[in-house]
XYZ file of C-alpha atoms in Angstrom:
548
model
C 27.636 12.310 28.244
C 24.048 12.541 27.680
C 22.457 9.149 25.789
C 20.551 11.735 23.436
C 24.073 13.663 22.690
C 25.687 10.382 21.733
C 22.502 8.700 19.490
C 22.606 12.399 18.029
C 26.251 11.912 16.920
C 25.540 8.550 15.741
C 22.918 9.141 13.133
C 24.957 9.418 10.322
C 26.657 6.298 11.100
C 23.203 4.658 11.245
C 22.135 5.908 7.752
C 25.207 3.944 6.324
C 24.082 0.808 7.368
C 21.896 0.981 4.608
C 23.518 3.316 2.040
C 26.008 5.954 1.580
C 23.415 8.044 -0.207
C 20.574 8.008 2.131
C 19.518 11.344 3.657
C 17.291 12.007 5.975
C 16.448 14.369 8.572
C 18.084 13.716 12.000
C 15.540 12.274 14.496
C 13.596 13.858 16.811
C 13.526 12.982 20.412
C 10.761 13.624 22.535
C 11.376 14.242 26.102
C 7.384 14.647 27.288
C 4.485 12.566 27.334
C 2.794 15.822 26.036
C 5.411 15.946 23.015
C 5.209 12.057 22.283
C 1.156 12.737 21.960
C 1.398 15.829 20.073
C 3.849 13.775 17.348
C 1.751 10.309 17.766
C 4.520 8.539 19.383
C 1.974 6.903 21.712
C 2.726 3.062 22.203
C 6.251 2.099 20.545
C 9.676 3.932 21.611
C 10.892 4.792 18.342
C 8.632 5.337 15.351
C 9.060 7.040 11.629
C 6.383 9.000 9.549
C 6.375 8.337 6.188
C 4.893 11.379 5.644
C 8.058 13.159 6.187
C 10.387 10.578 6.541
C 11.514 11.791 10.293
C 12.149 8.925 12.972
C 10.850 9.968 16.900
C 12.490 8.739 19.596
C 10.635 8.506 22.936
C 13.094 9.663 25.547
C 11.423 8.617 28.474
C 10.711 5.112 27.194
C 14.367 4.555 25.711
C 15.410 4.666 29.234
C 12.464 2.645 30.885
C 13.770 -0.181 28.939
C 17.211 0.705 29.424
C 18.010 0.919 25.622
C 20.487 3.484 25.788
C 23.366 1.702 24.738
C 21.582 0.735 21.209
C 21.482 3.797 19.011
C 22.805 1.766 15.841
C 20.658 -0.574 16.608
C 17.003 1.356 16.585
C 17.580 4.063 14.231
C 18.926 1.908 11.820
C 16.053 -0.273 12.101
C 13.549 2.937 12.001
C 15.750 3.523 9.191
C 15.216 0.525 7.466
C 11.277 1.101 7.140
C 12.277 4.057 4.952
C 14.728 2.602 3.066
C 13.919 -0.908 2.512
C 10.416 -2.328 4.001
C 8.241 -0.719 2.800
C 10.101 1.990 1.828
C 7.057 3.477 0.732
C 3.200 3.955 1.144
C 2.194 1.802 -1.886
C 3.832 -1.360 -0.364
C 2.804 -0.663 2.998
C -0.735 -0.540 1.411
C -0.736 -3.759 -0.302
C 0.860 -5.438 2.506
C -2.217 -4.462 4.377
C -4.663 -5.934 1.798
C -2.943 -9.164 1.368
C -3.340 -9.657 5.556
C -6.585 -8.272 5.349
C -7.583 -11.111 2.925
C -5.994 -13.583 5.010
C -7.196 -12.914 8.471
C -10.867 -12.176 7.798
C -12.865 -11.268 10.860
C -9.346 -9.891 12.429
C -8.696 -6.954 10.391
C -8.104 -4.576 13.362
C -4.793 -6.720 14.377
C -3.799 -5.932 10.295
C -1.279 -2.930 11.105
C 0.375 -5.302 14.041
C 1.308 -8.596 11.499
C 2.453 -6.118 9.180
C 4.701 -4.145 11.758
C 5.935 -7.164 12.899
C 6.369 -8.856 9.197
C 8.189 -5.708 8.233
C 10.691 -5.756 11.461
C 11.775 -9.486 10.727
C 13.480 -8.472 7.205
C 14.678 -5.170 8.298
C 15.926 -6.674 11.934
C 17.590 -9.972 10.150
C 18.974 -7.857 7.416
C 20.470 -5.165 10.220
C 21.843 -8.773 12.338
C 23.296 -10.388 9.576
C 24.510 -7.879 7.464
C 25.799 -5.270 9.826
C 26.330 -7.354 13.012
C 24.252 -5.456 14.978
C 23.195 -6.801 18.302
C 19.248 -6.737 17.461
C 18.628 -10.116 19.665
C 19.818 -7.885 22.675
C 17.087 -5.069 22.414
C 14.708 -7.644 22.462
C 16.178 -9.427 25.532
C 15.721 -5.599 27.005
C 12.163 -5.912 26.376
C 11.754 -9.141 28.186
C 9.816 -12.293 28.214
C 6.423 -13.085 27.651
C 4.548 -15.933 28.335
C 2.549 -15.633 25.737
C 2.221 -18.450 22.139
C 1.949 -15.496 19.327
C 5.120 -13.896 21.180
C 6.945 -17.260 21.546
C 6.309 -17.808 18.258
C 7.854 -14.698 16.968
C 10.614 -14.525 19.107
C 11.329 -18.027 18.290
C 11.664 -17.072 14.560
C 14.145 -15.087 15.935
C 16.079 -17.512 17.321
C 15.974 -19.580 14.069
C 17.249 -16.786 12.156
C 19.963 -15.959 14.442
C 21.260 -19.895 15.323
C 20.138 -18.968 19.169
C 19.206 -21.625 21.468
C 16.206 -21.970 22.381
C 14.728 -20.127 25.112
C 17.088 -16.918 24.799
C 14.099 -15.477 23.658
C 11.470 -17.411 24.178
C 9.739 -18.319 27.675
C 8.877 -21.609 28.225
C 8.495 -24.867 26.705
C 7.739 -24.644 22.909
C 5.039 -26.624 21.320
C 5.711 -28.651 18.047
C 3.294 -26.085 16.540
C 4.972 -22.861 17.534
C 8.216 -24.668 16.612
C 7.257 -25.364 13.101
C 5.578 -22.061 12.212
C 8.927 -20.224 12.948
C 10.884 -22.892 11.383
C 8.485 -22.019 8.137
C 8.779 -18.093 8.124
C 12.778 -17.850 9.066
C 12.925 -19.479 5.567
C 10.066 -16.700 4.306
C 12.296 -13.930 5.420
C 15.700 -15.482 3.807
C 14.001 -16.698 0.891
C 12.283 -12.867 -0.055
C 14.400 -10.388 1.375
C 13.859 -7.776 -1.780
C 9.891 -9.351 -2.778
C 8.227 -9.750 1.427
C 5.080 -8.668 -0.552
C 5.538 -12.554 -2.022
C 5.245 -13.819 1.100
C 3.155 -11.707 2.948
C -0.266 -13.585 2.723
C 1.578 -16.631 3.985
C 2.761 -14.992 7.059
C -0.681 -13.798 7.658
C -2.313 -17.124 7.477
C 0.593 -18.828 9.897
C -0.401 -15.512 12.544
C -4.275 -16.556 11.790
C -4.866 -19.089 14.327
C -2.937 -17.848 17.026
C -5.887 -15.463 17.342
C -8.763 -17.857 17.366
C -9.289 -18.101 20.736
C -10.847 -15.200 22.870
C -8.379 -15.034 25.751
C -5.955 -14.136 23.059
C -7.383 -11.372 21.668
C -5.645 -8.807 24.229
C -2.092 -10.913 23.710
C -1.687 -8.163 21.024
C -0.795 -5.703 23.726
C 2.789 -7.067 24.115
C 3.814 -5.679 20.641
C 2.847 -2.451 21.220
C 6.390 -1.545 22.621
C 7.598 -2.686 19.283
C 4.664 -0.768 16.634
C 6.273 1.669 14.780
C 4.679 1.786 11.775
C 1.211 1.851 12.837
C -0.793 5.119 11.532
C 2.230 5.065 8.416
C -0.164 6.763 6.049
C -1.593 10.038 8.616
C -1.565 13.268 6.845
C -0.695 11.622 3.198
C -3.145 11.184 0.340
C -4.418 8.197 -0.632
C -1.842 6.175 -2.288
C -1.433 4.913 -6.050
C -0.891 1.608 -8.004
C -2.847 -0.460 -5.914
C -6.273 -1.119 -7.447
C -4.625 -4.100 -8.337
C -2.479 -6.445 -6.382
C -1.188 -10.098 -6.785
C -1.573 -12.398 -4.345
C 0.865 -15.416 -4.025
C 1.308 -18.440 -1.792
C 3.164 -21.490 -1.214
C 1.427 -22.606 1.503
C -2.436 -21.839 1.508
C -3.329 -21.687 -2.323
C -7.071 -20.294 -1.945
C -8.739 -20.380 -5.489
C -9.679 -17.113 -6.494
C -7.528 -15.286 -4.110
C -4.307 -15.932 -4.216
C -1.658 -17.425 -8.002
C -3.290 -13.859 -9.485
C -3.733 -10.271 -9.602
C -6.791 -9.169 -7.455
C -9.122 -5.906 -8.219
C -9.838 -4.086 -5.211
C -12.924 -2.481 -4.725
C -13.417 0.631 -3.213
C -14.743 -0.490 -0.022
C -11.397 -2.551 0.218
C -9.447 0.163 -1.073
C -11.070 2.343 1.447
C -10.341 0.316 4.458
C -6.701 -0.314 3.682
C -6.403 3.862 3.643
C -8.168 3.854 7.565
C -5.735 1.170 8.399
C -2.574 3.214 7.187
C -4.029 6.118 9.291
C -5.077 8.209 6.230
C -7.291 10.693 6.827
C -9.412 11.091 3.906
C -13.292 11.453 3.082
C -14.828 9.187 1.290
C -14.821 11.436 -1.767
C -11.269 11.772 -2.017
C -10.495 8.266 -1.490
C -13.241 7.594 -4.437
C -11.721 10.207 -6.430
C -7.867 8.651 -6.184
C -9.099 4.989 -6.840
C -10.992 5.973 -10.128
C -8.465 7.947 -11.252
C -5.558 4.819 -11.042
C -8.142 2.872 -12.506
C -8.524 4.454 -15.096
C -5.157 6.487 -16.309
C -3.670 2.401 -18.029
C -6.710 2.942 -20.271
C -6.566 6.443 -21.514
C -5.961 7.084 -25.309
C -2.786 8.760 -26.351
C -3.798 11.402 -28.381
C -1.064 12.056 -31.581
C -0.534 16.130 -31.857
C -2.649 16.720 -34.549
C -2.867 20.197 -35.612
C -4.700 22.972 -37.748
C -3.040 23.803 -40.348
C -3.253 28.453 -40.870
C -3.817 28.959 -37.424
C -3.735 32.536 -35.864
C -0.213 33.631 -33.810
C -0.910 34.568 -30.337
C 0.210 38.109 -28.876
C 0.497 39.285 -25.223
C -2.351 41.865 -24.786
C -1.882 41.616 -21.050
C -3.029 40.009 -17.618
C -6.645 39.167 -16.433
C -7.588 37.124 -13.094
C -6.525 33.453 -12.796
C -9.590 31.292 -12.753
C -8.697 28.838 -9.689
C -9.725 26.031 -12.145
C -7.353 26.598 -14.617
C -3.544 24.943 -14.444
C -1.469 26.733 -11.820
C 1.512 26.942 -14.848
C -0.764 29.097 -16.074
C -0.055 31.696 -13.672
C 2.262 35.115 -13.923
C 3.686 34.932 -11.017
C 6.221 38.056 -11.484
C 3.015 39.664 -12.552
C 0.805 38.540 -9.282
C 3.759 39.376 -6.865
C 3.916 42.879 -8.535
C 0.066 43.231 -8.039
C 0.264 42.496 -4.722
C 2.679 41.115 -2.149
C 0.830 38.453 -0.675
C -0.725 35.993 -3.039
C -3.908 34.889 -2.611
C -5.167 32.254 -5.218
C -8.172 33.561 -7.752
C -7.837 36.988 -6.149
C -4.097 38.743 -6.680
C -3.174 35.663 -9.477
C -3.089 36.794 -13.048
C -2.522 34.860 -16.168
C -1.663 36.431 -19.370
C -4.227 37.340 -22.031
C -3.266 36.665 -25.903
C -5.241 38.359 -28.936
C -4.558 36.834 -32.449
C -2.984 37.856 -35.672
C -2.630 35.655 -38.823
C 0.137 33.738 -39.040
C 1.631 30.124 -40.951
C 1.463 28.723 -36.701
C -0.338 25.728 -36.412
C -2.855 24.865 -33.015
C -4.873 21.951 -31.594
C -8.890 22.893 -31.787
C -10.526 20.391 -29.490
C -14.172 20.006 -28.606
C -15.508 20.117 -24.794
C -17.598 17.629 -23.164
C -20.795 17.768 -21.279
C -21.321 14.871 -19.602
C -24.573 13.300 -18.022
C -23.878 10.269 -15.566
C -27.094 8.133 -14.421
C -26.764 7.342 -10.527
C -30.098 6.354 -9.830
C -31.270 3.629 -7.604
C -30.135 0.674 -10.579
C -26.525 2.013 -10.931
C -24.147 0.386 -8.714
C -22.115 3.049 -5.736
C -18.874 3.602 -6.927
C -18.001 4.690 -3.171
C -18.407 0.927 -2.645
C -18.184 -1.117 -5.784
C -16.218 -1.170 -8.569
C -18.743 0.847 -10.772
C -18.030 0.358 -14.843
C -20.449 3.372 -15.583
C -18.241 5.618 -13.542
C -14.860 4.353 -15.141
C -15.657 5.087 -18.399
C -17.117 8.223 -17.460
C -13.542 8.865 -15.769
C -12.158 7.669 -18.448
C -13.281 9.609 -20.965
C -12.959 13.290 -19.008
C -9.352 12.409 -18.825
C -9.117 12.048 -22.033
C -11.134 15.221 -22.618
C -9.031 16.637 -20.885
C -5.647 15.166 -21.870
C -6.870 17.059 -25.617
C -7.550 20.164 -23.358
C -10.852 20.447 -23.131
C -13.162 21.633 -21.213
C -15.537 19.186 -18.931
C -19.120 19.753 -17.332
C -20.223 16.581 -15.679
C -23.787 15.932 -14.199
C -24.598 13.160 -11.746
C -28.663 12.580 -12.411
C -31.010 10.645 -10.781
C -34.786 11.254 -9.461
C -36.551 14.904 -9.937
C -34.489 17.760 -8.712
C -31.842 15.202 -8.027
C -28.469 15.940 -9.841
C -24.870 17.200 -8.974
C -23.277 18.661 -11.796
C -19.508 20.767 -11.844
C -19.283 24.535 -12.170
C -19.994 25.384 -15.448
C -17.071 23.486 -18.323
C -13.559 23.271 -16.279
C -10.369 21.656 -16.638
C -9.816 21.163 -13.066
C -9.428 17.106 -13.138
C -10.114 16.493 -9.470
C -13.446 18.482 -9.370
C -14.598 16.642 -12.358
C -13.883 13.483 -10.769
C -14.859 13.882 -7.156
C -18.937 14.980 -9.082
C -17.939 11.736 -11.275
C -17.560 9.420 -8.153
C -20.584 10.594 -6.179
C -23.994 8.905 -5.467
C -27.844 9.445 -5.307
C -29.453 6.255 -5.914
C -32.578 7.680 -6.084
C -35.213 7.663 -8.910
C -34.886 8.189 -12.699
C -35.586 12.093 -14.035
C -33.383 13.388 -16.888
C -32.420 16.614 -15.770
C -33.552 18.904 -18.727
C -33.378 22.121 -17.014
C -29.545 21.813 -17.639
C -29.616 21.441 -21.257
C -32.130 23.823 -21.699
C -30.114 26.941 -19.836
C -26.878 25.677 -20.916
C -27.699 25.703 -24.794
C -29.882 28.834 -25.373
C -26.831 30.030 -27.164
C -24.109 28.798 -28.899
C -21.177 28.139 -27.459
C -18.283 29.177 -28.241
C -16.647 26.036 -28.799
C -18.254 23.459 -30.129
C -19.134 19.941 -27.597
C -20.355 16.924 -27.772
C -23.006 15.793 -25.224
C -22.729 12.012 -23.821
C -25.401 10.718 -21.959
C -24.328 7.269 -19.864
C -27.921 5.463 -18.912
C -30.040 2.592 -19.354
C -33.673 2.562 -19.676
C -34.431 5.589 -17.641
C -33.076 7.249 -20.401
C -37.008 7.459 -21.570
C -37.533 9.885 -18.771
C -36.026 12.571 -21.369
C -39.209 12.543 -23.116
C -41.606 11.045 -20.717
C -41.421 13.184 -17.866
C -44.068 15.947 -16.615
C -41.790 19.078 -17.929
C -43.545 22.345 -18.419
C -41.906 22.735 -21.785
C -41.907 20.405 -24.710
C -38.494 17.989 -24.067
C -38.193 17.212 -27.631
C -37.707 21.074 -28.534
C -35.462 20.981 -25.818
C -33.077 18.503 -26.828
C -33.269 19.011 -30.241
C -32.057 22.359 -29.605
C -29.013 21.535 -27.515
C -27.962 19.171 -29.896
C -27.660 21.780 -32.722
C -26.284 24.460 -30.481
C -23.894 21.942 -29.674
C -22.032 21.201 -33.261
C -20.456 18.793 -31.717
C -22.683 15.514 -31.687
C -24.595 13.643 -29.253
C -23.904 10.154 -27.805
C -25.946 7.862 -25.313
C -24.352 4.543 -24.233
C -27.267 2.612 -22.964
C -27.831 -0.879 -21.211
C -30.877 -1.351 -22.896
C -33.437 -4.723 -21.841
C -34.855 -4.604 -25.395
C -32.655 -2.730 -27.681
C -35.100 -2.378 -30.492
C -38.254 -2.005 -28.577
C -37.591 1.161 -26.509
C -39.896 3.679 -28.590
C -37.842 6.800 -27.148
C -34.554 5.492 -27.497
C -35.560 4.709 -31.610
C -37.027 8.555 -31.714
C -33.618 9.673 -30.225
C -31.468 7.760 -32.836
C -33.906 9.253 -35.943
C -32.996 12.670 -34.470
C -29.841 12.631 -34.598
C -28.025 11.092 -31.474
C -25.646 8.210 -31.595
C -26.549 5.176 -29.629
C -24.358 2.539 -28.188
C -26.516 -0.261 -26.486
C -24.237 -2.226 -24.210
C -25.207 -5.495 -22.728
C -23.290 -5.141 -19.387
C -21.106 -2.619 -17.914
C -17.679 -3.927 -18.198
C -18.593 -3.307 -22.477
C -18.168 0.680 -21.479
C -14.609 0.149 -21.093
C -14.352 -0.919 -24.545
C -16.901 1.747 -25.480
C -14.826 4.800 -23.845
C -11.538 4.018 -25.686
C -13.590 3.905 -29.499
C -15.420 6.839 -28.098
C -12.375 8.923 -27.238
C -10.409 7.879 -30.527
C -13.506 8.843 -32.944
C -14.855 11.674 -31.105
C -11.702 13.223 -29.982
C -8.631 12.382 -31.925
C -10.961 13.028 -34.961
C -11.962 16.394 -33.803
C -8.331 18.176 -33.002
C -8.507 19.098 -36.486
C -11.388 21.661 -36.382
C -12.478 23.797 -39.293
């Protein structure tokens, strides 16, 4: 019988080695060079995608190193990276930040030590558990005179009680010999927490690398890489802007005993290494947004008390912005067969009558950002400015308000959303952009936005520092003070700057701003605006559900 035929019958066998209740889709073999590029199956025999979970099996190399005979043995191993390390993209990516930290200036050979880290739990677990005959696939693979390899192997043989040189090739310095001796006890000491001892394993893996001639010594795993590229087609992942670092063996003050902030440089890289293919505002746009959801304010259901019962009047179009729930779909399908988002969509349209109902009234936000050349990048440092201004729209929007958000920086220079919308990841990707330019309030915006009232009432935030002057100071053809004065009345909602201010008392515009009207918060760095946003949100917000 055909080896594919019998590895095909003996996939549900292989899922049991781990769980009754695992399911997954049967693998895939590929039986083409062609195929094995078209799925990225390009260096290993056997790979899975945690994307969608599905393990692909290289025909052609299964036989080149005469594996047929294993099938238990490599699918429950691909298996195992789905069910137990990592199991998911959120480990995988903070096992590639911990070995980023501890192999600095080697970062490209990051998705190897993790690949191989990962297969030492999953293939010990798979030997002594289940029996398997994992030290044999590796004797299939063959020899290699080669230290990192020895070393590996050798672990191998520690775990397994082999002699020495089943695996191994050679004569075994005292170095290689106690570096496996140290990680066999790693792997049985944290079989269900490797992150624990993941920066340890890294550091041990460190000097093998040092010297040039072993930089291509890397190429004798690639047979054995099957989690390299884990993250393609997946977004960026969450609960990682923060991970703790531990060791045992190379306590590094600062780095490791604690949790660790990534920025979103780091952030960034550890997506590229996963394979994640992501711009840079998307990647922004996912880190600020797990930053910042532990600090938003949970808003109590206030209410107004009287307020009007809605009736169905009918449809109108869906505004692509607004929540998909709040689509008819029987209504859209009946309009037209084939759905096409903000064209054929419709939402339902309610007109008022009195009634003893009670609703939530909450104001919208229009929020200015400064990004000029004194802000940091939030593309590439943790920026405070930008949290809180994250921060606060989620709340906004948590209330379910509206949101406009303007980046400003020199003349001309601003990004700002389309109009007041609710769609959180458009707010946010305009939140987490850049300029870095000069200083020029733009007051073209608040002078079209607020020639009428709207018709719900906002409050307008301002987040600056000194160039906040430029309000009144620059060379507009119209007077600026008319100009703010007036949005802040059409408003009805208030007007807030949160400024980090060099002389609080002695900036002669920021004074003139206060007399008018607008609340100031002078800050003294920008780590105060995350204690700023949450009293913001509670006494702007929470206050205002219960509207007139």
């Amino acid at each position: 019988m055909d080896f594919v035929k019998v590895w095909e019958s003996k996939w549900e066998e292989a899922l049991k080695l781990w769980s009754d209740y695992v399911k997954l889709t049967p693998a895939k073999f590929l039986f083409t060079e062609s195929e094995e590029k078209e799925e990225g199956l390009t260096a290993s025999f056997a790979a899975i995608r945690l994307k969608d979970h599905r393990v692909l099996l290289s025909v052609n190399q299964i036989k080149h190193y005469q594996l047929e005979e294993y099938a238990l043995e490599i699918l429950g191993h691909e298996i195992g990276h789905h069910v137990y390390c990592p199991g998911d993209l959120a480990d995988q990516a903070k096992l590639v930040y911990i070995t980023n930290l501890a192999m600095p200036r080697y970062n490209h050979l990051t998705p190897m030590i993790v690949n191989i880290y990962e297969d030492l739990f999953i293939n010990d677990h798979l030997k002594k558990q289940n029996h398997l005959r994992m030290d044999e696939v590796y004797k299939k693979l063959g020899k290699q005179n080669d230290p990192f390899w020895n070393f590996y192997m050798r672990t191998y043989e520690i775990l397994w009680a082999l002699p020495s040189g089943t695996l191994t090739e050679g004569t075994l310095c005292d170095q290689i010999q106690s570096d496996a001796a140290l990680v066999s006890r790693m792997i049985r000491n944290y079989p269900n927490d490797w992150v624990k001892a993941m920066f340890d394993f890294a550091s041990i893996c460190f000097p093998y690398f040092f010297e040039e001639k072993n930089q291509s010594h890397s190429k004798h795993f690639q047979t054995l890489l099957d989690t390299l590229d884990a993250g393609k087609g997946m977004t960026p992942p969450s609960g990682i802007t923060e991970v703790e670092i531990s060791s045992e063996l190379f306590p590094l003050e600062g780095v490791t005993g604690s949790k660790k902030s990534l920025t979103p440089s780091e952030y960034s890289s550890i997506c590229q290494s996963m394979g994640i293919e992501a711009d840079i505002s998307e990647v922004t746009y996912r880190y600020y947004k797990d930053k910042a959801l532990p600090y938003l304010v949970p808003f109590p259901e206030l209410t107004t008390p009287g307020a009007k019962e809605e009736i169905l009047e009918g449809n109108d179009l869906w505004d692509p912005g607004s929540p998909l729930e709040k689509i008819n779909w029987l209504e859209s399908t009946i309009k037209s067969p084939v759905i096409i988002p903000g064209y054929t969509t419709v939402e339902d349209v309610y007109g008022e009558t009195s009634s003893n109902e009670i609703k939530v009234n909450p104001i919208d936000l229009d929020l200015f950002v400064d990004c000029s050349g004194s802000m940091p990048n939030p593309q590439t440092d943790l920026s405070y400015l930008t949290l809180a201004g994250v921060i606060i729209a989620l709340s906004a929007l948590k209330t379910g308000s509206a949101v406009r958000v303007t980046l400003w920086s020199g003349i001309k220079e601003f990004l700002t959303t389309d109009g007041f919308i609710k769609n959180e990841k458009e707010i946010l990707k305009v939140l987490t952009g850049y300029f870095g330019g000069g200083t020029c309030f733009p007051l073209e915006l608040l002078e079209d936005e607020y020639k009428e009232p709207p018709k719900r009432k906002r409050h307008i935030l301002v987040i600056s520092d000194d160039g906040i002057d430029t309000m009144f100071t620059q060379n507009f053809p119209r007077d600026p003070r008319a100009i703010v004065k007036n949005a802040l009345e059409q408003a009805e909602g208030g007007g807030s700057m949160v400024l980090q201010l060099y002389q609080p008392n002695q900036n002669p515009v920021v004074n003139e701003l206060q007399q008018s009207g607008w609340d100031i918060y002078p800050i003294q760095n920008w780590t105060d605006l995350l204690k700023f946003s949450k009293e913001f949100v509670e006494r702007n917000y929470v206050r205002n559900q219960i509207l007139q």
